PDB file of C-alpha atoms in Angstrom:
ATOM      1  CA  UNK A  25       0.818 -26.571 -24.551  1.00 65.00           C
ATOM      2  CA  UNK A  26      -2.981 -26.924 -24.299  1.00 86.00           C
ATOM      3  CA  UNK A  27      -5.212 -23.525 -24.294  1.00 92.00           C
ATOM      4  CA  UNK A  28      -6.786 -22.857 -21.252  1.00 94.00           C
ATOM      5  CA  UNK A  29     -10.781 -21.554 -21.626  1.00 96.00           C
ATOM      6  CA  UNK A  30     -11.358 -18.955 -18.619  1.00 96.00           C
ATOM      7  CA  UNK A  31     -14.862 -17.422 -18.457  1.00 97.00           C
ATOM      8  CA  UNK A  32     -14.630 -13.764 -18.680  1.00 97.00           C
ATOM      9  CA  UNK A  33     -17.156 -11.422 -16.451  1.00 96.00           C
ATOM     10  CA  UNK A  34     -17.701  -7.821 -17.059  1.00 95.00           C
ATOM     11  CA  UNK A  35     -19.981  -7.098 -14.017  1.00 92.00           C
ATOM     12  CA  UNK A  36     -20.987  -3.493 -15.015  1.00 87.00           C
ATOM     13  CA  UNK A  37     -22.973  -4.808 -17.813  1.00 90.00           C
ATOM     14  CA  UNK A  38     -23.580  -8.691 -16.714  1.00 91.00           C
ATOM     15  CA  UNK A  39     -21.720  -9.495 -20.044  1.00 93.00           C
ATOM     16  CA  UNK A  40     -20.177 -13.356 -19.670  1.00 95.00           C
ATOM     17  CA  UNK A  41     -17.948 -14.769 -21.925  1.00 95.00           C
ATOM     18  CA  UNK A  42     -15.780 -18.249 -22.301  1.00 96.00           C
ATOM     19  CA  UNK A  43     -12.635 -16.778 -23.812  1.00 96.00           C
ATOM     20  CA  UNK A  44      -9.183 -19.558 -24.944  1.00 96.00           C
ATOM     21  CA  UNK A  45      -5.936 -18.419 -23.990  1.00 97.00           C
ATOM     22  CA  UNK A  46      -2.074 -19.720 -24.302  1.00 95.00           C
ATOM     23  CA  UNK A  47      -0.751 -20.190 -20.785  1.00 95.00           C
ATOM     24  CA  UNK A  48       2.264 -18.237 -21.820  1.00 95.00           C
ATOM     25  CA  UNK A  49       0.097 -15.378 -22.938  1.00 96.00           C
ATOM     26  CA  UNK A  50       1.455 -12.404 -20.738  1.00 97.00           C
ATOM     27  CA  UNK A  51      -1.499 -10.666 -18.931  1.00 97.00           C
ATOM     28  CA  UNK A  52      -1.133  -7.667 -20.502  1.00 96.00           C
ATOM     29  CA  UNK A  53      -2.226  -9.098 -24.291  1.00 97.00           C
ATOM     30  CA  UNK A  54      -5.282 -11.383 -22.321  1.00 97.00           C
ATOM     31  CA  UNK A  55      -6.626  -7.935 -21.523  1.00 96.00           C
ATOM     32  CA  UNK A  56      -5.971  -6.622 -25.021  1.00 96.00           C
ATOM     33  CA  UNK A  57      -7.636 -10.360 -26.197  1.00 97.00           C
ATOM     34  CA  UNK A  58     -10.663  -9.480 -23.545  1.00 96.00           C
ATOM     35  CA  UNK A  59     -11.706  -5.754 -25.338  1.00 96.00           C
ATOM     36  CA  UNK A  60     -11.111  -7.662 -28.897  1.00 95.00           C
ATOM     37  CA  UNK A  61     -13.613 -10.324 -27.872  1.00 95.00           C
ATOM     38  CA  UNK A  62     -16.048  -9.052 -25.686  1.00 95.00           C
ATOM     39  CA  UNK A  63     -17.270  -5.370 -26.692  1.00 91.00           C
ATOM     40  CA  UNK A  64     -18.492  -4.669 -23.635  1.00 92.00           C
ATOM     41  CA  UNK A  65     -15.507  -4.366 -22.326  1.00 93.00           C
ATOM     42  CA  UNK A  66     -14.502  -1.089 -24.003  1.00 91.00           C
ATOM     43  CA  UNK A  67     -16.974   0.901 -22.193  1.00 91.00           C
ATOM     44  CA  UNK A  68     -15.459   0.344 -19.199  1.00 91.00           C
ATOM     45  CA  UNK A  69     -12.068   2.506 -19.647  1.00 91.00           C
ATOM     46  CA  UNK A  70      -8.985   3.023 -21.720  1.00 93.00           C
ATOM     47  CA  UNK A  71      -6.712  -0.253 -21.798  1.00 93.00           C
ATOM     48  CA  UNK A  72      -4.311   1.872 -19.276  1.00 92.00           C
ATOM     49  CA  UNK A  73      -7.047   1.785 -16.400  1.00 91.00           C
ATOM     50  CA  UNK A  74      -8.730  -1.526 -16.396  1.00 94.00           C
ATOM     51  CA  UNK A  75      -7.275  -5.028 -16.033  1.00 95.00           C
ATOM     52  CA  UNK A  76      -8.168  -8.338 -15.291  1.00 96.00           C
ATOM     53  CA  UNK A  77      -9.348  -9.221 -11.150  1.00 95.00           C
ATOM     54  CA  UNK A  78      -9.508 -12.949  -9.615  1.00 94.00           C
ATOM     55  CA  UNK A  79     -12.536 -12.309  -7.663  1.00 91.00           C
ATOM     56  CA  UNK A  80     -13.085 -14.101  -4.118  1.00 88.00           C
ATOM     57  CA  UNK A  81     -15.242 -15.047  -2.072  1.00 85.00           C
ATOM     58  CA  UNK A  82     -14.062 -12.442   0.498  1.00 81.00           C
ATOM     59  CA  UNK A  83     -14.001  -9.436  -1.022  1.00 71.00           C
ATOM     60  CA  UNK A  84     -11.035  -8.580   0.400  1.00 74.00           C
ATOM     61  CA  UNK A  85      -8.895 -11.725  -0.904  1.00 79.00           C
ATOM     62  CA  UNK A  86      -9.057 -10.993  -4.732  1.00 87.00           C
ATOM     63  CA  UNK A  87      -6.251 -10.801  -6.600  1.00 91.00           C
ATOM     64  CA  UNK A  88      -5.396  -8.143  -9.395  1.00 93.00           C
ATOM     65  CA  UNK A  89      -3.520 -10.068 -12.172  1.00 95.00           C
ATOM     66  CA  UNK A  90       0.183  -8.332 -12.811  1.00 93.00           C
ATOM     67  CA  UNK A  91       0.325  -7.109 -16.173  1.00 94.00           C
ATOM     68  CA  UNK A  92       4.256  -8.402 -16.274  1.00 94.00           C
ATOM     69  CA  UNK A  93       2.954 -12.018 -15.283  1.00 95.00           C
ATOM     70  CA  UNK A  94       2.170 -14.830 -17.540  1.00 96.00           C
ATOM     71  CA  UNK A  95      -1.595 -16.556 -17.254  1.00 95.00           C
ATOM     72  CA  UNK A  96       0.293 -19.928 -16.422  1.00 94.00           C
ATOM     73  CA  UNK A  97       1.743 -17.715 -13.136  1.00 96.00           C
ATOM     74  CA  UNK A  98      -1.804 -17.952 -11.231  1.00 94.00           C
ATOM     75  CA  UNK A  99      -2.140 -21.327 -11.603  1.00 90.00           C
ATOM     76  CA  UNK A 100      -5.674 -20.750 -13.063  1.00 93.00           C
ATOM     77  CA  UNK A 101      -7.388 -23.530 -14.301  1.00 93.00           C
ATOM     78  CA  UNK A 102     -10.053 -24.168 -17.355  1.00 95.00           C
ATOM     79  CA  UNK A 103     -13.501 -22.400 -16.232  1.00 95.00           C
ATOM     80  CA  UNK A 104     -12.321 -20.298 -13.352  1.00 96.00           C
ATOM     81  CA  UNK A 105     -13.977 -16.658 -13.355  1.00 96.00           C
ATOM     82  CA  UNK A 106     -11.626 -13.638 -14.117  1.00 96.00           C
ATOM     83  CA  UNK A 107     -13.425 -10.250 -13.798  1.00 96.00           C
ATOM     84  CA  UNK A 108     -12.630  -7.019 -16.139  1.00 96.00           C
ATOM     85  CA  UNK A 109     -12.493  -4.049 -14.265  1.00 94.00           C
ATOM     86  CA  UNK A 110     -11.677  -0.776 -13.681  1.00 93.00           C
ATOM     87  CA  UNK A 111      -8.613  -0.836 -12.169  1.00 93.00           C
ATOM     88  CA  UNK A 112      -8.426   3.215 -11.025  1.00 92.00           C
ATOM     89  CA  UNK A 113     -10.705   4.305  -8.266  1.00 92.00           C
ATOM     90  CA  UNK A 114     -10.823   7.175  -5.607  1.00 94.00           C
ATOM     91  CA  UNK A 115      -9.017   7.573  -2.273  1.00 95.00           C
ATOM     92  CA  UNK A 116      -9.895   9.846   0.723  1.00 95.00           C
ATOM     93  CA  UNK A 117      -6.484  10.689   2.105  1.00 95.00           C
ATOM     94  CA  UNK A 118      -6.023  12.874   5.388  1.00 92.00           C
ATOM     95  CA  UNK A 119      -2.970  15.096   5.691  1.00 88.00           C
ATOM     96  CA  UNK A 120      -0.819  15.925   8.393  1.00 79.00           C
ATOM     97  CA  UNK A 121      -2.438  19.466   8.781  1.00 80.00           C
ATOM     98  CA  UNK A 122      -6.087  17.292   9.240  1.00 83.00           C
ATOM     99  CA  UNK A 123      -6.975  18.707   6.087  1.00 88.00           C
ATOM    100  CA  UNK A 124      -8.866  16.211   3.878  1.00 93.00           C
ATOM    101  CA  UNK A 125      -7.905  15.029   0.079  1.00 93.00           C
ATOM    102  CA  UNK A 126      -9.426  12.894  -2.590  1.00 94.00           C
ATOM    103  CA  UNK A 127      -6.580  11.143  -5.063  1.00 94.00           C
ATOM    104  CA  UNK A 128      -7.732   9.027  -7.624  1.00 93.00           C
ATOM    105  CA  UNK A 129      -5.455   5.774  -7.710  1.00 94.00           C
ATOM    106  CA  UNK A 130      -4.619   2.947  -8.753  1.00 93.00           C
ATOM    107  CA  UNK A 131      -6.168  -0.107  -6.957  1.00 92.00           C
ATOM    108  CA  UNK A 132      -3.561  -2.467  -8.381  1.00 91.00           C
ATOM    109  CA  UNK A 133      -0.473  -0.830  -7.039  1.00 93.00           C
ATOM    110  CA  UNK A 134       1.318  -1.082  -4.111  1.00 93.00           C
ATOM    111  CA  UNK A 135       1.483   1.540  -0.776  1.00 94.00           C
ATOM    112  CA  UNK A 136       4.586   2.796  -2.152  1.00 94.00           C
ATOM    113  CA  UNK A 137       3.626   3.865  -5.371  1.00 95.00           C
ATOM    114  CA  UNK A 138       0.312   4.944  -4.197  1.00 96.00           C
ATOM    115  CA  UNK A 139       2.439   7.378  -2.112  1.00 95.00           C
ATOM    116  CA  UNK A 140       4.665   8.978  -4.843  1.00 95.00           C
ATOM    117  CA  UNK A 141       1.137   9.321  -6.913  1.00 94.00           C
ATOM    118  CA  UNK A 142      -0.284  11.236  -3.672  1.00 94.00           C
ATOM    119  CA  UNK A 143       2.301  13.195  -3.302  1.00 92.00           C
ATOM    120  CA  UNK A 144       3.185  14.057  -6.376  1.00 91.00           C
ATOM    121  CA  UNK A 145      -1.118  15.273  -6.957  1.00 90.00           C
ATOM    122  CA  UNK A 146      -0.475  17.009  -3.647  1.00 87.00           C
ATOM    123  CA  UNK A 147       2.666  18.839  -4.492  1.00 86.00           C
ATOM    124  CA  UNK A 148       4.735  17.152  -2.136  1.00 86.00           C
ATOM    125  CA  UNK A 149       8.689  16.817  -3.843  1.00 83.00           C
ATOM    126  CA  UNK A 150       9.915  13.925  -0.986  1.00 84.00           C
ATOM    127  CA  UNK A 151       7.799  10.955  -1.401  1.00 88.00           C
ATOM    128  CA  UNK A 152      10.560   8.756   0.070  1.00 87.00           C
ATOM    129  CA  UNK A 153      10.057   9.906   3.261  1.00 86.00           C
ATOM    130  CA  UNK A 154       5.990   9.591   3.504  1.00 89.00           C
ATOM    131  CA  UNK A 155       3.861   6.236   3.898  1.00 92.00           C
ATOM    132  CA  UNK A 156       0.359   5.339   4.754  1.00 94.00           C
ATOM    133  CA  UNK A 157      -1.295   4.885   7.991  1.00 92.00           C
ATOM    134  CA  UNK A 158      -4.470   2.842   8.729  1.00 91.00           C
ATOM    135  CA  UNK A 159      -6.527   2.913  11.833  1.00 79.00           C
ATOM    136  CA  UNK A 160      -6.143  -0.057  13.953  1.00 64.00           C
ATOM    137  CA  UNK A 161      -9.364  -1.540  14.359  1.00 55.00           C
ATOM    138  CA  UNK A 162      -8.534  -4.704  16.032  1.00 51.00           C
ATOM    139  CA  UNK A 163      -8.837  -4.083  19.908  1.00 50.00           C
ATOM    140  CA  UNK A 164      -6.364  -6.468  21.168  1.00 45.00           C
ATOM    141  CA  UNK A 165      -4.018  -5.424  18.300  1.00 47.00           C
ATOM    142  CA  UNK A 166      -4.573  -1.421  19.359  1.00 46.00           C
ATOM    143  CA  UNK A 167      -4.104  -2.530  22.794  1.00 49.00           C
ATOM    144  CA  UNK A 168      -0.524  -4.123  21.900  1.00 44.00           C
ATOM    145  CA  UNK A 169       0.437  -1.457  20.253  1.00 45.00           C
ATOM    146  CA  UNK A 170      -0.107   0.989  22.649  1.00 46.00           C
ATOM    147  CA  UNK A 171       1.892  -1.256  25.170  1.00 44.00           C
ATOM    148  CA  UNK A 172       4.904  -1.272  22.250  1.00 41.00           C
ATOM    149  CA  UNK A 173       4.670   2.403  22.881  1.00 42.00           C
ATOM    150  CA  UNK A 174       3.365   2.716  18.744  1.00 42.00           C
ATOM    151  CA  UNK A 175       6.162   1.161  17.508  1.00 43.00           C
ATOM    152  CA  UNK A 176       4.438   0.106  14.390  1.00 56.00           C
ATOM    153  CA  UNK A 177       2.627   3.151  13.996  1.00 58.00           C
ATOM    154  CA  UNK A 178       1.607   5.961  15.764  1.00 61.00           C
ATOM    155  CA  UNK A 179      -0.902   7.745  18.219  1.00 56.00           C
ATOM    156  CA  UNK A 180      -3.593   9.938  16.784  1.00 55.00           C
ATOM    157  CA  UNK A 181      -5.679  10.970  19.917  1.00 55.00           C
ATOM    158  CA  UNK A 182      -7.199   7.563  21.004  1.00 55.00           C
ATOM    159  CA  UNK A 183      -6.786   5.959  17.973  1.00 61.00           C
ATOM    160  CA  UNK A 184      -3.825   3.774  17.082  1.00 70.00           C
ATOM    161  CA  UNK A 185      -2.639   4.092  13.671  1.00 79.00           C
ATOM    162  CA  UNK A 186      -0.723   1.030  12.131  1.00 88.00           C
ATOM    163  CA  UNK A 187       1.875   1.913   8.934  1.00 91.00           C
ATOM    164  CA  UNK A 188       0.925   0.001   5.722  1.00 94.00           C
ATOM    165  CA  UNK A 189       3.978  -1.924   4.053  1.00 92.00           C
ATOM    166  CA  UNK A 190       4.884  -0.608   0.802  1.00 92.00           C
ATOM    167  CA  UNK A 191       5.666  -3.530  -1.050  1.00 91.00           C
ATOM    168  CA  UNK A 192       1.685  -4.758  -0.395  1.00 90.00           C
ATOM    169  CA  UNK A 193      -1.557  -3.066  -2.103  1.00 91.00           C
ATOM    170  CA  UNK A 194      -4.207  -1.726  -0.720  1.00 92.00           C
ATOM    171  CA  UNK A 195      -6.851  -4.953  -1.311  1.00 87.00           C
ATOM    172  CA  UNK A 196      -3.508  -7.554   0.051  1.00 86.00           C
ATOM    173  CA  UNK A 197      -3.367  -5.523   3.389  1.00 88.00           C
ATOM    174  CA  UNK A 198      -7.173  -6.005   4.187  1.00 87.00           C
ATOM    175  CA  UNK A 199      -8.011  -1.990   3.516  1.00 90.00           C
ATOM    176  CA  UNK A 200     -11.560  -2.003   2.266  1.00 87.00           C
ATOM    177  CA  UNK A 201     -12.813   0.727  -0.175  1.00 87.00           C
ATOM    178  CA  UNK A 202     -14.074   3.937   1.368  1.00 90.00           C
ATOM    179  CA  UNK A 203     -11.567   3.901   4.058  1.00 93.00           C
ATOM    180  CA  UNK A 204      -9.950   7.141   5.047  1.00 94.00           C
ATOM    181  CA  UNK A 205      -6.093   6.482   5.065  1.00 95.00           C
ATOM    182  CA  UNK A 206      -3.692   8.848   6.742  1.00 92.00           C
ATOM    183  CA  UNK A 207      -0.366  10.202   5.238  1.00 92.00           C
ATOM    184  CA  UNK A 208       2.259  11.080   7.404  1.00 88.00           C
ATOM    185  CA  UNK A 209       6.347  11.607   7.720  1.00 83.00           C
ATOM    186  CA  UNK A 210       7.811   8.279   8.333  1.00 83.00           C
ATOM    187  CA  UNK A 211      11.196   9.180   7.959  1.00 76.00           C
ATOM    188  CA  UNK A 212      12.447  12.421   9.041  1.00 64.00           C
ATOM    189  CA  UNK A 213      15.074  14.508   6.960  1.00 61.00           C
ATOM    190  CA  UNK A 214      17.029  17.318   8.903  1.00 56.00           C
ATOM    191  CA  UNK A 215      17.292  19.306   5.837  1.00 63.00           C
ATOM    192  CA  UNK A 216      14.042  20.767   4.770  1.00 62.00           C
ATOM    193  CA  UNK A 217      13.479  22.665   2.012  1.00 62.00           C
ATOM    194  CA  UNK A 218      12.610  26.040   3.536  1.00 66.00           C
ATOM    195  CA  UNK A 219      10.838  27.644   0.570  1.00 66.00           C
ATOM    196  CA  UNK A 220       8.665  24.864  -0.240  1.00 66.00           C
ATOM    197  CA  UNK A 221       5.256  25.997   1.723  1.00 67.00           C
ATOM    198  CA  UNK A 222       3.741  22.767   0.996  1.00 66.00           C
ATOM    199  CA  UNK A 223       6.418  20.557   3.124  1.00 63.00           C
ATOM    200  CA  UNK A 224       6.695  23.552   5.588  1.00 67.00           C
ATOM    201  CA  UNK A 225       2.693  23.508   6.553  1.00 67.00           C
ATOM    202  CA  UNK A 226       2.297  19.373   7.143  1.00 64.00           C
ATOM    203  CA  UNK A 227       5.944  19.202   9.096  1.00 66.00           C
ATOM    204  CA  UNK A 228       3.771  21.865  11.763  1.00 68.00           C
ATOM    205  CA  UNK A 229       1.025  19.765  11.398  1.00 65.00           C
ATOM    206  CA  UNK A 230       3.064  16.725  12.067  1.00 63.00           C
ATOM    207  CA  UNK A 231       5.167  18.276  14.749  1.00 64.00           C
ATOM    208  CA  UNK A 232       2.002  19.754  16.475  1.00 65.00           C
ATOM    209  CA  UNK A 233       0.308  16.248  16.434  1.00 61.00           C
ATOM    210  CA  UNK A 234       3.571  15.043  18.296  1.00 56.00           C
ATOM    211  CA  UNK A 235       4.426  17.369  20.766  1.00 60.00           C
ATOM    212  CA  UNK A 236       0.654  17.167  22.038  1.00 57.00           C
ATOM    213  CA  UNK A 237       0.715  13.296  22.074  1.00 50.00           C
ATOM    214  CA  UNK A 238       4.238  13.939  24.431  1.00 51.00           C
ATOM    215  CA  UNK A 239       2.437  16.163  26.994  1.00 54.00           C
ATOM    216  CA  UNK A 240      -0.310  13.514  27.480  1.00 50.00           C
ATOM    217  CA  UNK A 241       1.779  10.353  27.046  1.00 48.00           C
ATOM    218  CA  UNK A 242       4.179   8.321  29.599  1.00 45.00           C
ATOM    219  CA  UNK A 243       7.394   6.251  27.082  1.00 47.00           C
ATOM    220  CA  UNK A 244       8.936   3.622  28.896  1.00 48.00           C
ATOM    221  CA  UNK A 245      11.664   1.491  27.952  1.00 48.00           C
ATOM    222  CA  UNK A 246      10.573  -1.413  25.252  1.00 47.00           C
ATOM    223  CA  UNK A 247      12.385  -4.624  25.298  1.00 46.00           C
ATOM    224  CA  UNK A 248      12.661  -7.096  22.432  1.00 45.00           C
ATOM    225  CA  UNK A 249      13.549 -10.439  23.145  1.00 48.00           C
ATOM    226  CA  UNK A 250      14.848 -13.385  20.697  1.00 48.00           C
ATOM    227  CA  UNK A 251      16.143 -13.325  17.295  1.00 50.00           C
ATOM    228  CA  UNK A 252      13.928 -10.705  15.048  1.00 51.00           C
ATOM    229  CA  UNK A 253      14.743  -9.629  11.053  1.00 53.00           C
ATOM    230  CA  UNK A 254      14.439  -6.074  10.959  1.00 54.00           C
ATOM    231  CA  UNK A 255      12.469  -5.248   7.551  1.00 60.00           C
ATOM    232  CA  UNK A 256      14.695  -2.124   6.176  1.00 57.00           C
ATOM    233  CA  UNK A 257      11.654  -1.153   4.040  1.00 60.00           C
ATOM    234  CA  UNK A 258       9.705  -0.263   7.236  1.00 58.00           C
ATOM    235  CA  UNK A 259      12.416   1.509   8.875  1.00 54.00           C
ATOM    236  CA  UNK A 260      14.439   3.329   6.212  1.00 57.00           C
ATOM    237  CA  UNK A 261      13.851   5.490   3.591  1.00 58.00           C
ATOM    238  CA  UNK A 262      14.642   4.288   0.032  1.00 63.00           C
ATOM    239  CA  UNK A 263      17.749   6.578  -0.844  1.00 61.00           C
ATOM    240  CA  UNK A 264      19.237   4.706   2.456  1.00 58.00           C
ATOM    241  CA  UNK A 265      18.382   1.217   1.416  1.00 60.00           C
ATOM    242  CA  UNK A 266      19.695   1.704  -2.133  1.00 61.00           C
ATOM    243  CA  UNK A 267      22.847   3.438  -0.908  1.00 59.00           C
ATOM    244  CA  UNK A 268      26.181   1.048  -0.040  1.00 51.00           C
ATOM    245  CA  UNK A 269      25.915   1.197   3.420  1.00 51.00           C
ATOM    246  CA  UNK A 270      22.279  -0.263   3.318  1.00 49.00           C
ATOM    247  CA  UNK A 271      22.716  -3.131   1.709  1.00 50.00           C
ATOM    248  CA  UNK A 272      19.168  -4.602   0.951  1.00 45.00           C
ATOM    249  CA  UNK A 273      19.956  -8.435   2.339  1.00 49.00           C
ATOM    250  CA  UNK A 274      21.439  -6.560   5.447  1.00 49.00           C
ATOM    251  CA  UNK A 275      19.535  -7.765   8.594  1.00 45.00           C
ATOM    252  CA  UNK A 276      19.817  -6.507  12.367  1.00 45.00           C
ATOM    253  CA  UNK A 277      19.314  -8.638  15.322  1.00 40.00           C
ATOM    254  CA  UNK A 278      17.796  -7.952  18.451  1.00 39.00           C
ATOM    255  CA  UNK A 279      19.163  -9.304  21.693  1.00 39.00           C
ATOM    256  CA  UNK A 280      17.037 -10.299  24.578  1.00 37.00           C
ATOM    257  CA  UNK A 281      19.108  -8.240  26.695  1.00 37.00           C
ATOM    258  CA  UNK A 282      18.784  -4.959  24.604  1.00 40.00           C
ATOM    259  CA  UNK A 283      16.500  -2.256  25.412  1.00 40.00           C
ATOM    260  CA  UNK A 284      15.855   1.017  23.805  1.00 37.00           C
ATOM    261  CA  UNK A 285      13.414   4.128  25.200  1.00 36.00           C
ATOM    262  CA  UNK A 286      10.624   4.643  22.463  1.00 33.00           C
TER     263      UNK A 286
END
């Protein structure tokens, strides 16, 4: 099969370089390829922390190239732009207690294993039962989901927080750098480790934050009409979906005549 020539950009310097590759060439030796050829590109970071990025013109719609993919997978074609980067990068995380935290992370991985590298920097030992929270920015989104009684995220004051899916990154889910995410229980466990201080101090947090949004909220019954696939990742935590009574293929239907208080 015919090489494919990709130019190579290493913005931090303005270093630009035409480099040949095999299409079957796994991403992982293209970036090794990359710091042989351009020496630039060794001042950026250790092989483990920089990869290669499909830039866009949205910011927000680049693509980090998988390390386990082939070059052939992103259909990439002779003379596109590829960008070497640093992949790692800083993230401003606020805990249930409202305390703040910085974690540096990786901007190529997805929610969930951004949230077992949180938590284990944090000292948290049940990362399967914390995710992410954004704030919901979109009016008419906010204004839904306050009418769905948060049923995609949750209440924090005014502000309507929406929970990130775990198999998406950061950059896929439109969450721009700088932005202050928010980690929370999703799914709660009724045994809790009593001598872990750590898990003891956000549960109060968390339980504070909820039994405050009860004394100033009204719930209402919700009702879901039509045929919807219930997403187990969103709704269970992992130990459940691995285990044999959540099968991962298993799907739940709504009926348009069921109706459950939130």
């Amino acid at each position: 099969m015919a090489s494919i020539s990709l130019k190579i950009n290493i913005p931090s310097s303005g270093m630009m370089k035409t480099i040949s590759f095999d299409p079957k060439m796994m991403i992982v030796d293209a970036c090794k390829l990359v710091r042989e050829r351009i020496t630039d590109a060794a001042s950026i970071g250790t092989p483990k922390d920089c990869g290669l990025f499909q830039p866009s013109d949205d910011p927000l719609k680049g693509v980090w190239l998988d390390n386990a993919r082939t070059i052939e997978y992103y259909a990439l074609r002779s003379g596109d732009v590829l960008e070497y980067l640093k992949k790692t990068r800083p993230l401003r995380v606020k805990m249930m207690d409202g305390s703040l935290k910085t974690v540096l992370i990786d901007d190529s991985a997805t929610v969930g294993e951004l949230v077992k590298t949180i938590c284990e920097r944090v000292g948290i030992s049940n990362p399967g039962e914390y995710s992410l929270l954004d704030e919901e920015t979109d009016d008419e989104k906010a204004a839904a989901s306050r009418r769905r009684g948060s049923v995609s995220g949750v209440m924090d004051g005014d502000v309507m927080l929406r929970w990130l899916q775990p198999d998406k990154s950061l950059r896929g889910q439109n969450i721009k750098e700088g932005t202050v995410l928010t980690l929370r229980l999703k799914f709660w466990n009724k045994q809790i480790d009593q001598n872990d201080p750590v898990q003891l101090n956000l549960i109060y947090g968390e339980a504070s934050s909820i039994l405050t949004i009860l004394k100033t909220s009204i719930s209402g019954p919700a009702t879901y009409s039509g045929n919807s696939m219930l997403d187990l990742q969103n709704h269970l935590p992992p130990p459940f979906i691995q285990s044999c009574s959540f099968r991962a293929n298993a799907s739940f239907l709504f009926h348009s005549s069921s109706q459950y208080w939130l």
